[in-house]
XYZ file of C-alpha atoms in Angstrom:
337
model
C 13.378 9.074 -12.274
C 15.724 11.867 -12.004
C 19.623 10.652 -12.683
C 18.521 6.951 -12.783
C 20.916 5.856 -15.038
C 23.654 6.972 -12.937
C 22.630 3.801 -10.903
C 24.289 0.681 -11.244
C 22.088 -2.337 -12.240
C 20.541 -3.932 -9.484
C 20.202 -7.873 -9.745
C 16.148 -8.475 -9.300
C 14.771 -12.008 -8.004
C 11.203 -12.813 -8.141
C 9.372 -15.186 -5.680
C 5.864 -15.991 -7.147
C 4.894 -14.864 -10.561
C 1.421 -14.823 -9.419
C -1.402 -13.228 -12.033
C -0.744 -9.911 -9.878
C 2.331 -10.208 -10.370
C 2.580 -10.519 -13.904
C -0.041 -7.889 -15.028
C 0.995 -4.834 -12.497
C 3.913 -5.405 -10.576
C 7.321 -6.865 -13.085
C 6.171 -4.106 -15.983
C 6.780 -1.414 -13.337
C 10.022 -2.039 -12.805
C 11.479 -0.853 -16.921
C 12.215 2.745 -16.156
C 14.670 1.579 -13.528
C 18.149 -0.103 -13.064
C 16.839 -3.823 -12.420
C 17.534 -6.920 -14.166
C 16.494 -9.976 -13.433
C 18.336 -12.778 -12.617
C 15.738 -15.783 -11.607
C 12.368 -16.661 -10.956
C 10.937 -18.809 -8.176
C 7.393 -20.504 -8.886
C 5.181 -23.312 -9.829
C 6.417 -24.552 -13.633
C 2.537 -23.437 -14.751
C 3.114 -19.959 -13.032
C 6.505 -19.805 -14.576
C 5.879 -20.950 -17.830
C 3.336 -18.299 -17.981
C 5.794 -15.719 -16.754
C 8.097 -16.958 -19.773
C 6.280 -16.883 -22.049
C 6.025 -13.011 -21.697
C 9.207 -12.009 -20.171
C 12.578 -13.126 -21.062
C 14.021 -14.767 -17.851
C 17.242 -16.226 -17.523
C 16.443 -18.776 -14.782
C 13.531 -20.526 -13.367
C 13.340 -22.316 -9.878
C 10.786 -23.997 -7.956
C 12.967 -23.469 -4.474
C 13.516 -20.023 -3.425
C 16.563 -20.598 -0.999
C 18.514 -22.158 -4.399
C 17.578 -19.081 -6.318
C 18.757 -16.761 -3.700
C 21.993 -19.133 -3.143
C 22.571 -19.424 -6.666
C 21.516 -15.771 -7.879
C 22.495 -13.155 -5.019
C 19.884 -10.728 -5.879
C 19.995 -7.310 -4.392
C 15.955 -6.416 -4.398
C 13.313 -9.358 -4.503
C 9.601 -9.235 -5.073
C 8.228 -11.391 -2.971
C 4.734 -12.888 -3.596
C 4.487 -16.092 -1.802
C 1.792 -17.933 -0.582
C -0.260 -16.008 2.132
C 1.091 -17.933 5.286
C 4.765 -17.937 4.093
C 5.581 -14.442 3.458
C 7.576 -13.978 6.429
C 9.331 -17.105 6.507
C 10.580 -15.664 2.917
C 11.009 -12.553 3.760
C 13.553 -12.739 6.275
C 15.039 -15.830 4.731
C 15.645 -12.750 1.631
C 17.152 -10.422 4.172
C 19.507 -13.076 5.471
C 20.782 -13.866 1.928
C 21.465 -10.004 1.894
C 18.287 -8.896 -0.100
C 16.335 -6.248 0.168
C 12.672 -6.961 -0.565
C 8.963 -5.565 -2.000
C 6.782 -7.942 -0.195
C 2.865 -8.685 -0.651
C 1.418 -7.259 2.452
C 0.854 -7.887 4.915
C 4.393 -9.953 5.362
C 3.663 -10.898 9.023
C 0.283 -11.997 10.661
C 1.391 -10.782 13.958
C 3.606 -7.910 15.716
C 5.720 -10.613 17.047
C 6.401 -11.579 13.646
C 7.291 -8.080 12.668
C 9.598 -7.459 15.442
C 11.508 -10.591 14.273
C 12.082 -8.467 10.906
C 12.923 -5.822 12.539
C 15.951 -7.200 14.283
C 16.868 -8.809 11.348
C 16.950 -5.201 9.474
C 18.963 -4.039 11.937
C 21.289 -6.687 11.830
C 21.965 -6.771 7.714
C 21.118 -3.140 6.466
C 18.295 -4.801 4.518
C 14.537 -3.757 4.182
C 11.283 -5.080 3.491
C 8.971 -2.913 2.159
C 5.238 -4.241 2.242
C 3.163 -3.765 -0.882
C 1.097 -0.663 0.910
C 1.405 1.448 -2.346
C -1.711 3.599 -1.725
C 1.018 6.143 0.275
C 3.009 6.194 -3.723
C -0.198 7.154 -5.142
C -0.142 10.587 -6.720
C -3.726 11.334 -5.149
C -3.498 10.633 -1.665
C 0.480 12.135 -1.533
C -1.854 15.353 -2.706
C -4.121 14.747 0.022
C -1.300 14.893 2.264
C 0.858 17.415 1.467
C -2.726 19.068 1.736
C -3.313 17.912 5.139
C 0.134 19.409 6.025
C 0.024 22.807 4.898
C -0.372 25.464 7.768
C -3.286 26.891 6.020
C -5.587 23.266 6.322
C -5.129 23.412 9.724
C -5.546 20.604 12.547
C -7.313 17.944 11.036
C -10.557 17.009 13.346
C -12.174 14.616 11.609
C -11.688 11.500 9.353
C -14.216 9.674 7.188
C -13.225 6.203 4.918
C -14.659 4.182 3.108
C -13.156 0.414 1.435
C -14.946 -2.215 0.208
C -14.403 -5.346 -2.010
C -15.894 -8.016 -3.796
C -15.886 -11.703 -1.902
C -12.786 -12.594 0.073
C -11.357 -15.712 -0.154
C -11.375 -15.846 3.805
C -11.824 -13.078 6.920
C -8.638 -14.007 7.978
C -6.892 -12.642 4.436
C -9.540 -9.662 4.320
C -8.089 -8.647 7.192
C -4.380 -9.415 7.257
C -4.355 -8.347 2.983
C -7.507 -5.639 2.424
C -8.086 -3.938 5.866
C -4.252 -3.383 6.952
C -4.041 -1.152 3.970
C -6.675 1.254 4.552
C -5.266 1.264 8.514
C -2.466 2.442 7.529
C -3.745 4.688 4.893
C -5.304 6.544 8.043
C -1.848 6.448 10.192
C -0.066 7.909 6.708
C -2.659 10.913 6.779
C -2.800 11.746 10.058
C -0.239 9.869 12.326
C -0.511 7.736 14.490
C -3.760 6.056 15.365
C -5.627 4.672 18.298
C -8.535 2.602 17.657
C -11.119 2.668 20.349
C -14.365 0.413 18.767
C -15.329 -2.031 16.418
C -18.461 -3.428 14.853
C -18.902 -6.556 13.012
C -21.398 -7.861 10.586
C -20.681 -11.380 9.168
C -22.980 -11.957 5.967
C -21.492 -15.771 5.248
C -17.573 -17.095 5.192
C -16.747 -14.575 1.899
C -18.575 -11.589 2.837
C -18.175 -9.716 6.060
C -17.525 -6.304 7.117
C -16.311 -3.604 9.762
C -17.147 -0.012 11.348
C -13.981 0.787 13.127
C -13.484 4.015 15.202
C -9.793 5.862 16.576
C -8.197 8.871 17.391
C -5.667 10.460 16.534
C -2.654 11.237 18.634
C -2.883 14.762 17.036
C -6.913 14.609 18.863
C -8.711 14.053 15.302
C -11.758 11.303 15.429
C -12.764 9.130 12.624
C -14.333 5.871 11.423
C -13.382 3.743 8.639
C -15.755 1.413 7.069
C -14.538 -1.879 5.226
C -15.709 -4.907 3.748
C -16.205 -7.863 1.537
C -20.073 -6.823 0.579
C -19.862 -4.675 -2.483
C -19.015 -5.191 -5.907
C -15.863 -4.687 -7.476
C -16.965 -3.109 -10.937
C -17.421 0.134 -9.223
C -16.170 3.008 -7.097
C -15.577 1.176 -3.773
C -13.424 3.836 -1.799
C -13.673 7.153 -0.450
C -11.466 9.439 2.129
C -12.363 12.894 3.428
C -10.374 14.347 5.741
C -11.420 18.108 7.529
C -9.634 20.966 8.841
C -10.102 24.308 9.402
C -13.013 25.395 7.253
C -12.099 23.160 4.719
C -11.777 19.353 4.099
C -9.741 17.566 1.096
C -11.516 14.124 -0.380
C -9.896 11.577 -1.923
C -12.489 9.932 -4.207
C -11.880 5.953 -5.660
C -8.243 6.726 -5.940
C -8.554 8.968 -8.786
C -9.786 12.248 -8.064
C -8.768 14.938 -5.187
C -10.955 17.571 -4.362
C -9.600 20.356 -1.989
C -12.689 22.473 -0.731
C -11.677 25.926 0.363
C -13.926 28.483 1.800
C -15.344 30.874 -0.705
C -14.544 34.561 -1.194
C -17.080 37.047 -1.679
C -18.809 37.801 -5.078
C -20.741 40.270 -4.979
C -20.181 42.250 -8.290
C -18.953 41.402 -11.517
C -15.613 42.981 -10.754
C -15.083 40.035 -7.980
C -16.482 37.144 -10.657
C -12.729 35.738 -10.934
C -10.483 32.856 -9.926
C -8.709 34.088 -6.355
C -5.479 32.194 -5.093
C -6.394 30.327 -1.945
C -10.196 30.071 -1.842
C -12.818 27.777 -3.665
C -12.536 24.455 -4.430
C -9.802 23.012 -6.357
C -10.128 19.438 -8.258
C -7.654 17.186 -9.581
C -8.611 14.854 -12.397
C -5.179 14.082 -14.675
C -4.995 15.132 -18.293
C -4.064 12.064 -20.285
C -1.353 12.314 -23.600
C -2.001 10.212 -25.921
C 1.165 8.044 -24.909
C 0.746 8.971 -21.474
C 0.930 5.577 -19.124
C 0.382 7.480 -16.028
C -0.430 5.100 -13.274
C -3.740 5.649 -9.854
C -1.649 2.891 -8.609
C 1.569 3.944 -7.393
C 3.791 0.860 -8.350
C 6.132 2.657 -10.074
C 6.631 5.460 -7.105
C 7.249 2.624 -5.280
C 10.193 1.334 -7.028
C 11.673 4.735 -7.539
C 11.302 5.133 -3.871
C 12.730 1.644 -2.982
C 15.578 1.884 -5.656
C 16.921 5.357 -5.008
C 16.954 3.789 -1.047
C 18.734 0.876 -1.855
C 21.323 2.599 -4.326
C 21.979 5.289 -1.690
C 22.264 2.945 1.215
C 19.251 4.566 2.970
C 16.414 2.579 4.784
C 12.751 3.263 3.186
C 9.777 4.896 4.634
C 8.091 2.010 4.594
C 10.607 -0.222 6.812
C 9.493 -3.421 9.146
C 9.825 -0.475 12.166
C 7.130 1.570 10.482
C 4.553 -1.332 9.330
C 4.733 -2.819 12.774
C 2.397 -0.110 14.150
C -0.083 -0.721 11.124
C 0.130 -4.674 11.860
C -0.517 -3.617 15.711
C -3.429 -1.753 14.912
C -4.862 -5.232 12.457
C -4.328 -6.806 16.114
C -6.286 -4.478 17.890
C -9.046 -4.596 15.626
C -9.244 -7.919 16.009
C -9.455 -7.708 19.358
C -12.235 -4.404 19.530
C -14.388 -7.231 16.982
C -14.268 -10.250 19.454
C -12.083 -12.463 16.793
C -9.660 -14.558 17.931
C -6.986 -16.075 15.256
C -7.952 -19.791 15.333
C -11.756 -18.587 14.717
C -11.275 -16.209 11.582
């Protein structure tokens, strides 16, 4: 992080030291300016958390720790149903915060947060971190070069293992790849939605939309698959050429092909063929697929500079809208999930 120690320390707070928690989120936050102050959790969760991580207080209410500690960012993991009860009770204590997603389970919830951003210069940020990762930024500064062209069509693909419930498939695993789609192409109309429901742990969905730039796709997601291999897949096309995004780690940028037709032509030329990204490792090299660690730069440089994120309540409320509309397109009302 360029000129990141000319940043003064920012006071971190951490609501729920879940397992996800603890193995990918807290170690991405060492190359920045954050120290933390207190932890909120059950005494197993934070015992476990201790027992890692030095921590200089533990609580098992959230409103004392943000009373007591005054933290500037918090990463908030709460139970499912309570994230946006915490959430804005964080922005009202003057936090900013790095929420699970989907931090609201309606628009209505969202617009609450909103207001409240307004009103305190604080942000949320939900945990959509596939627009940090290094191959899908590719994939969009490809889709934004002149020489891609309009893109006309859009083809996904997301699965998972089991859900613990459609309700949290939907609200936690589909609202990412929704707005994975708005984040490549703008914003997003859906116009259809098919359903197949295998048993209470395993359904899934063919969704269709347009753009508002006129390009068509379908995204397919579900709970059916495995989760011990490749499970996602994006290919976007433009103008005689499309750019993939294959299981987070790859990019491949296919570019129409010049002529060879002697062996004076049998050579690499600039802007044609197809051009693959697969990341050379060092041997202490901790790159990260993930993004996490974008995501704090991103979210630190913001809250150092006194700028609001990309990723601010007024921006996720049109990827929540579209979770609402697919519920809708799929027959489901809430009290039925």
């Amino acid at each position: 992080m360029s000129g990141v120690e000319k940043i003064p320390m920012l006071k971190l707070g951490i609501i729920g030291c879940s397992k996800f928690v603890y193995d990918f989120i807290y170690d991405c936050t060492k190359r920045y300016p954050l120290s933390l102050v207190g932890i909120c959790d059950s005494k197993p969760n934070a015992e476990a958390f201790r027992a890692r991580y030095q921590c200089p207080d533990v609580f098992e209410d959230y409103k004392e720790m943000l009373e007591q500690t005054r933290p500037d960012l918090v990463i908030s993991f709460p139970n499912y149903e309570d994230q946006h009860e915490v959430a804005r009770d964080c922005l009202l204590a003057g936090a900013h915060v790095l929420s699970e997603r989907p931090v609201c389970l309606s628009s209505n919830q969202a617009r609450d947060l909103v207001e409240i951003e307004r009103q305190t210069h604080r942000y949320v940020m939900a945990r959509l971190n596939r627009r940090f990762t290094p191959s899908y930024v590719m994939a969009k500064n490809v889709v934004a070069g002149p020489e891609f062209g309009r893109p006309t069509m859009y083809l996904a693909k997301y699965h998972a293992s089991a859900y613990e419930s459609e309700e949290i498939f939907i609200w936690n695993h589909a609202v990412h790849h929704l707005d994975v789609a708005r984040y490549l192409l703008g914003d997003i109309i859906l116009l259809h939605a098919e359903r197949i429901y295998v048993d209470p742990r395993r359904f899934g969905y063919n969704i269709s939309f347009r753009s508002e730039g006129g390009c068509i796709g379908v995204i397919q997601t579900s709970s059916l698959q495995c989760g011990e291999y490749p499970m996602e897949r994006v290919e976007v096309t433009g103008h005689l050429r499309n750019v993939i995004v294959d299981n987070i780690r790859s990019v491949q940028y296919n570019r129409p092909a010049p002529k060879r037709e002697t062996l004076d032509e049998m050579s690499f030329i600039e802007g044609g063929d197809t051009l693959v990204w697969t990341p050379n490792f060092a041997q202490l090299n901790n790159f990260t697929f993930y993004g996490f660690e974008n995501m704090f730069e991103h979210l630190v440089q913001c809250i150092s500079s006194g700028q609001k994120p990309t990723l601010h309540m007024g921006d996720t409320i049109k990827t929540l809208e579209l979770v609402e509309r697919l519920c809708e397109l799929a027959g489901m009302e809430r009290d039925k999930l």
